[in-house]
Amino acid sequence: MSHFVIVGAGECGARAAWTLREKGFDGDITLIGNEPHAPYERPPLSKAALGDGQHPKYVAEEQRYAEERIALLIGVAVEGLDVGARQLTLSDARVLTYDKLLIATGARPRLFPGAPVTSQHIRLLRTHGDAVALRAAMQPGKHIAIIGGGFIGLELAATARKLGATVTVIEGLERVLKRGVPEDIAAAATARHSAEGVDVRCGVAIEALTEDAGKALVRLKGGDVIQADLVLVGIGAVPNTALAEQAGLAIDNGIAVDEQLRTSAPDVYAAGDCCSFPLDLYGGKRVRLESWRNAQEQGAMAAVNMMGGGETISAVPWFWSDQYDMTLQIAGLAEGAVQHLRRDIGDGAFILFHLDQAGRLIAASGIGPGNAVARDIRLAEMLIAVRSHPDPQALVNAGVKLKSLLAE
């Protein structure tokens, strides 16, 4: 009987395990995770789970894995991979042999250079345990400094304000959300945070991050010092490739896979935040995506392909972020766009459409209260997928339904 092993018990790895069973795989499945929890969803860590301090939002209850004959090994690390022998060495000295292997090890937060490695006052956010520790510090009368004005940093700023803490956001670039988010949307997000009392400082260089007398100290270039009860470092993520590198797999901004998520080793696949892949929709450009939906989709696709399905990557990249009552959504990749067209849809909500030199829609970005932009971003995603060249005037006219452009 075949034995499929999945390293990484996050959203991606869990989705792969469940898809194998849903698609009729009857062999043995082992799912390995180094955290003490069954697989859980990470997006709530900067939102609801951080806000209420409850248990993680599990992908499935732990007993269901046993019911579906999925061997769930939690609190166990994989320390070695021999692709020739098809063997994994675990931290508890066990050795597992596999027929096919999926690496779904995700990514880890980037450390701040020179900061203390372990500190109660300088934190990262990756795990449920991290979220619980952060919540304990986000109280009225406490000052939280957040280094990094990306999605995680701004979501945590919104959560901290909701819990009553004073918040300072420090971003080294000239604006927040510089990576992949248009300036108009970043400006709208900044304005909302400022209205909520967040001190947003952009274009600020940090000389040192230290702690003293129960406080974190952020020393800025020029001499200013920001003193905080807690500093959250949110300056990006690094793919977890150590296991793949040790095994000699090809690495290119993550574990390099082909359009079917196959690595450079036979019968070894990789999916989710840890891998980079070619995207035909953008001329074969190799990308690595850190998003919940990508983890779900690639986990399911890897399972199908491990069973011989031969599916290829075709999904349009999609991201979202919730801050206060605002939702920000992005479909596609705007790099290379030469036209940026705005459609205002009421209540302060708007969408930007990004077209390339040939007039093809390659991305759409929107922000607004609640689900105001969700439907139009979904329709834009469909237009991107079919490589549409829509009429620019129709895109900016809120009276023209995007669904009609899709029909054309």
XYZ file of C-alpha atoms in Angstrom:
408
model
C 0.000 0.000 0.000
C 1.322 3.454 -0.953
C 2.415 5.854 1.760
C 2.057 9.594 1.107
C 3.759 11.897 3.617
C 3.051 15.612 4.072
C 5.585 17.756 5.942
C 3.905 20.858 7.320
C 0.581 20.732 9.168
C -0.728 24.157 8.251
C -3.601 25.121 5.970
C -1.795 23.832 2.873
C -0.692 20.482 4.294
C -4.055 19.796 5.923
C -5.925 20.649 2.726
C -3.704 18.219 0.831
C -4.425 15.427 3.309
C -8.182 15.929 3.182
C -8.169 16.193 -0.622
C -6.335 12.879 -0.916
C -9.156 11.189 0.973
C -11.881 13.126 -0.850
C -10.419 12.060 -4.211
C -10.344 8.396 -3.217
C -6.733 7.776 -2.200
C -6.873 4.662 -0.008
C -3.220 4.379 0.990
C -1.502 5.559 4.139
C -1.262 9.309 4.839
C 1.043 10.869 7.423
C 0.763 14.586 8.200
C 3.629 16.035 10.255
C 3.630 19.366 12.093
C 6.092 20.848 14.570
C 3.498 22.861 16.513
C 1.560 21.349 19.452
C -1.787 21.998 17.741
C -3.765 20.235 15.042
C -3.707 22.246 11.771
C -5.336 25.672 12.124
C -5.895 28.748 9.987
C -3.382 31.570 10.368
C -5.216 34.641 8.960
C -7.339 35.018 12.145
C -4.175 35.360 14.239
C -3.940 39.060 13.421
C -7.710 39.501 13.649
C -10.371 37.493 15.525
C -8.175 34.917 17.265
C -5.892 37.653 18.543
C -8.885 39.691 19.621
C -10.612 37.044 21.726
C -7.693 34.865 22.843
C -9.591 31.623 22.266
C -8.378 28.384 20.725
C -7.101 28.402 17.143
C -9.603 28.065 14.309
C -8.903 24.437 13.450
C -9.103 23.204 9.883
C -10.771 20.103 11.374
C -11.107 18.654 14.860
C -8.250 16.350 15.783
C -10.350 13.179 16.069
C -11.470 13.520 12.453
C -7.949 12.796 11.250
C -8.020 9.417 12.965
C -11.481 8.732 11.575
C -10.169 9.335 8.041
C -7.004 7.299 8.655
C -4.737 10.328 8.483
C -1.835 9.829 10.893
C -1.357 13.248 12.468
C 2.044 13.724 14.096
C 2.118 17.037 15.990
C 4.950 18.534 17.982
C 7.415 16.674 15.764
C 10.028 18.210 13.469
C 11.505 16.665 10.339
C 15.274 16.865 10.621
C 16.424 15.079 7.491
C 15.279 14.121 3.999
C 16.996 11.516 1.810
C 15.318 11.686 -1.595
C 17.349 8.747 -2.889
C 16.187 6.425 -0.124
C 12.789 8.194 0.099
C 13.199 8.569 3.824
C 12.503 11.225 6.450
C 14.245 11.429 9.817
C 12.111 12.887 12.607
C 13.139 14.736 15.759
C 11.987 11.785 17.878
C 14.453 9.530 15.993
C 11.781 7.809 13.932
C 12.471 7.161 10.258
C 9.592 7.242 7.775
C 9.672 5.911 4.248
C 7.420 7.520 1.652
C 6.215 6.766 -1.854
C 5.330 10.398 -2.516
C 6.133 13.455 -0.427
C 4.653 16.942 -0.157
C 6.663 19.722 1.490
C 4.324 22.403 2.828
C 6.566 24.023 5.414
C 5.300 27.576 4.894
C 7.291 30.664 5.825
C 8.575 32.290 8.990
C 8.680 35.957 10.015
C 11.789 37.881 9.081
C 13.881 38.829 12.109
C 14.950 42.394 12.769
C 18.759 42.609 12.402
C 20.509 42.861 15.744
C 17.366 42.607 17.871
C 17.295 40.223 20.846
C 16.435 36.702 19.713
C 14.213 36.024 22.703
C 12.374 38.874 24.393
C 9.064 39.404 26.158
C 8.938 42.917 24.734
C 9.957 42.278 21.097
C 7.682 39.849 19.283
C 6.931 38.209 15.955
C 3.609 36.776 14.797
C 3.451 33.331 13.256
C 1.787 30.926 15.678
C -1.283 30.861 17.897
C 1.076 31.103 20.883
C 2.512 34.316 19.436
C -1.016 35.720 19.037
C -1.931 34.927 22.638
C 1.230 36.661 23.890
C 0.503 39.720 21.758
C -3.070 39.960 22.977
C -1.900 39.986 26.594
C 0.078 43.168 25.871
C -2.640 44.930 23.856
C -4.511 46.658 26.668
C -5.647 50.173 27.506
C -2.710 52.184 28.778
C -0.150 50.095 26.899
C 1.917 51.387 23.982
C 2.462 49.024 21.054
C 5.027 49.869 18.368
C 4.758 47.977 15.089
C 7.731 47.844 12.743
C 6.484 47.336 9.209
C 3.486 48.832 7.420
C 2.446 45.743 5.468
C -0.738 43.701 5.816
C 0.245 42.042 9.090
C 1.465 45.262 10.673
C -1.670 47.217 9.793
C -4.043 44.418 10.786
C -2.328 44.211 14.154
C -2.490 47.982 14.506
C -6.261 47.837 13.984
C -6.621 44.993 16.488
C -4.491 46.775 19.094
C -6.572 49.939 18.768
C -9.768 47.913 19.122
C -8.372 46.528 22.386
C -7.539 50.026 23.605
C -3.761 50.187 23.218
C -1.847 53.193 21.899
C -0.201 52.304 18.582
C 2.748 53.586 16.557
C 3.465 52.112 13.119
C 7.014 52.578 11.802
C 7.617 51.993 8.086
C 11.017 52.481 6.464
C 9.641 53.119 2.976
C 7.864 56.295 1.912
C 4.409 54.767 2.425
C 2.668 51.745 3.880
C 1.692 48.706 1.775
C 4.436 49.432 -0.724
C 4.614 45.821 -1.830
C 1.897 45.182 -4.408
C -0.689 47.729 -3.217
C -1.401 50.907 -5.248
C -0.703 54.294 -3.696
C -4.365 55.397 -3.679
C -5.391 52.386 -1.614
C -2.424 52.758 0.723
C -3.407 56.399 1.248
C -6.981 55.375 2.116
C -5.716 52.805 4.616
C -3.308 55.316 6.180
C -6.057 57.907 6.530
C -8.284 55.402 8.305
C -5.550 54.361 10.732
C -4.759 58.004 11.475
C -8.447 58.673 12.121
C -8.417 55.788 14.601
C -5.528 57.399 16.484
C -2.621 55.360 15.097
C 0.648 57.289 14.752
C 1.841 56.228 11.277
C 5.445 57.176 10.553
C 6.820 56.453 7.083
C 10.290 56.989 5.644
C 11.794 56.376 9.063
C 15.074 54.498 9.503
C 15.686 52.417 12.620
C 19.217 52.279 13.995
C 18.626 49.751 16.774
C 15.940 47.718 18.487
C 16.703 46.922 22.118
C 15.019 46.526 25.489
C 15.676 48.041 28.903
C 13.863 48.142 32.242
C 10.837 46.237 31.000
C 10.392 48.328 27.856
C 11.308 47.962 24.199
C 13.333 50.807 22.712
C 13.218 51.710 19.023
C 16.138 54.017 18.262
C 15.524 56.018 15.097
C 18.112 57.534 12.841
C 18.449 61.127 13.956
C 18.334 60.364 17.654
C 14.654 59.917 18.507
C 13.733 56.947 20.693
C 10.287 55.347 20.767
C 9.620 53.551 24.037
C 6.957 50.838 23.953
C 5.551 48.143 26.188
C 5.822 45.804 23.211
C 7.289 45.946 19.711
C 5.828 43.746 16.995
C 8.212 43.105 14.093
C 6.317 42.627 10.833
C 8.862 43.116 8.072
C 8.025 40.207 5.810
C 8.501 36.467 5.722
C 11.181 34.003 4.666
C 10.248 30.673 3.062
C 11.140 27.598 5.115
C 13.475 25.816 2.734
C 16.063 24.283 5.092
C 14.801 20.721 4.669
C 14.682 21.046 0.887
C 18.126 22.640 0.745
C 19.613 19.876 2.887
C 18.136 17.330 0.472
C 19.612 19.107 -2.545
C 16.347 20.335 -4.080
C 16.416 23.330 -6.411
C 15.793 26.648 -4.621
C 14.680 29.894 -6.264
C 13.013 32.326 -3.843
C 11.587 29.248 -2.151
C 11.511 25.619 -3.204
C 11.406 25.722 -7.000
C 8.517 23.743 -8.469
C 7.099 23.369 -11.966
C 3.570 24.138 -13.127
C 2.376 20.907 -11.470
C 4.116 21.654 -8.129
C 6.820 19.046 -8.707
C 10.248 19.756 -7.225
C 13.576 18.781 -8.774
C 13.425 15.382 -6.995
C 11.255 12.480 -8.188
C 7.903 12.133 -6.392
C 8.555 15.158 -4.179
C 6.136 18.080 -4.388
C 6.016 21.463 -2.658
C 3.122 23.865 -2.181
C 2.070 27.033 -0.388
C 4.223 29.808 1.070
C 7.432 27.774 0.863
C 7.532 27.356 -2.936
C 7.954 29.460 -6.051
C 6.267 28.485 -9.290
C 5.884 29.663 -12.900
C 2.632 31.474 -13.678
C 1.609 31.117 -17.311
C -0.926 33.931 -16.959
C 2.038 36.300 -16.526
C 4.357 34.901 -19.168
C 5.837 32.161 -17.006
C 7.054 34.630 -14.370
C 8.177 32.724 -11.272
C 6.331 33.915 -8.184
C 5.956 32.966 -4.538
C 2.666 33.825 -2.853
C 1.999 34.181 0.856
C -1.770 33.931 1.023
C -4.452 31.781 2.599
C -6.235 31.013 -0.658
C -3.048 30.058 -2.450
C -2.201 27.648 0.375
C -5.644 26.063 0.099
C -5.613 25.805 -3.680
C -2.087 24.477 -3.972
C -2.617 21.968 -1.157
C -5.590 20.524 -3.020
C -3.782 20.617 -6.372
C -0.682 18.915 -4.979
C -2.869 16.086 -3.654
C -4.493 15.592 -7.042
C -1.121 15.554 -8.778
C 0.393 13.154 -6.268
C -2.384 10.818 -7.405
C -1.413 11.382 -11.058
C -3.963 14.073 -11.903
C -1.636 16.274 -13.970
C -3.284 19.600 -13.057
C -1.390 22.804 -13.845
C -1.402 26.123 -12.008
C -3.908 28.553 -13.500
C -5.384 30.441 -10.532
C -5.251 34.246 -10.440
C -3.346 35.429 -7.342
C -5.723 36.894 -4.751
C -5.106 38.638 -1.438
C -7.258 40.298 1.192
C -6.886 42.204 4.435
C -9.414 43.317 7.072
C -8.679 46.504 9.044
C -11.380 48.000 11.259
C -14.541 47.728 9.132
C -12.543 48.049 5.898
C -11.714 45.227 3.537
C -8.900 45.458 1.023
C -8.824 42.962 -1.853
C -6.389 42.465 -4.723
C -6.678 40.141 -7.706
C -3.761 39.567 -10.062
C -0.271 41.080 -10.200
C 0.027 44.752 -11.143
C 3.731 44.710 -11.999
C 4.107 45.946 -15.567
C 0.851 47.910 -15.611
C 0.904 51.248 -17.480
C -2.722 52.278 -16.940
C -4.396 52.607 -13.541
C -8.110 53.337 -13.854
C -10.332 54.195 -10.894
C -14.000 53.257 -10.393
C -15.762 54.839 -7.397
C -18.604 52.668 -6.140
C -19.961 54.709 -3.208
C -19.483 54.914 0.576
C -15.797 55.700 0.041
C -15.209 52.394 -1.721
C -13.293 52.273 -4.988
C -11.519 49.876 -7.309
C -8.392 50.419 -9.383
C -7.966 48.474 -12.618
C -4.430 47.888 -13.848
C -3.834 47.397 -17.585
C -0.610 46.526 -19.388
C 0.805 48.144 -22.526
C -1.497 46.090 -24.756
C -4.585 47.075 -22.771
C -4.967 43.721 -21.073
C -6.357 43.728 -17.535
C -3.668 42.198 -15.327
C -4.789 43.231 -11.830
C -7.509 44.943 -9.831
C -7.321 46.444 -6.336
C -10.156 47.630 -4.140
C -10.898 48.998 -0.687
C -14.118 49.817 1.100
C -16.374 49.064 4.050
C -17.478 45.489 4.604
C -17.898 43.543 1.365
C -18.332 46.632 -0.809
C -15.614 45.660 -3.276
C -15.877 41.860 -3.085
C -18.231 41.249 -6.015
C -16.423 43.550 -8.435
C -13.003 42.168 -7.468
C -14.330 38.661 -8.102
C -15.581 39.690 -11.555
C -12.273 41.423 -12.255
C -10.493 38.229 -11.265
C -12.545 36.374 -13.883
C -11.680 39.007 -16.497
C -7.995 38.639 -15.648
C -8.233 34.856 -15.977
C -9.579 35.078 -19.549
C -6.931 37.690 -20.468
C -9.558 40.312 -21.218
C -8.839 43.629 -22.956
C -11.804 45.630 -21.615
C -12.882 49.082 -22.739
C -11.162 51.542 -20.341
C -14.205 53.830 -20.336
C -16.421 50.941 -19.262
C -14.068 50.141 -16.390
C -14.262 53.626 -14.880
C -18.041 53.964 -15.377
C -19.749 52.582 -12.273
C -22.947 52.346 -14.300
C -21.449 49.618 -16.494
C -21.655 46.212 -14.851
C -18.398 44.250 -14.950
C -20.422 41.116 -15.612
C -21.379 42.576 -18.987
C -17.683 42.966 -19.862
C -17.141 39.329 -18.965
C -19.958 38.320 -21.304
C -18.214 40.184 -24.131
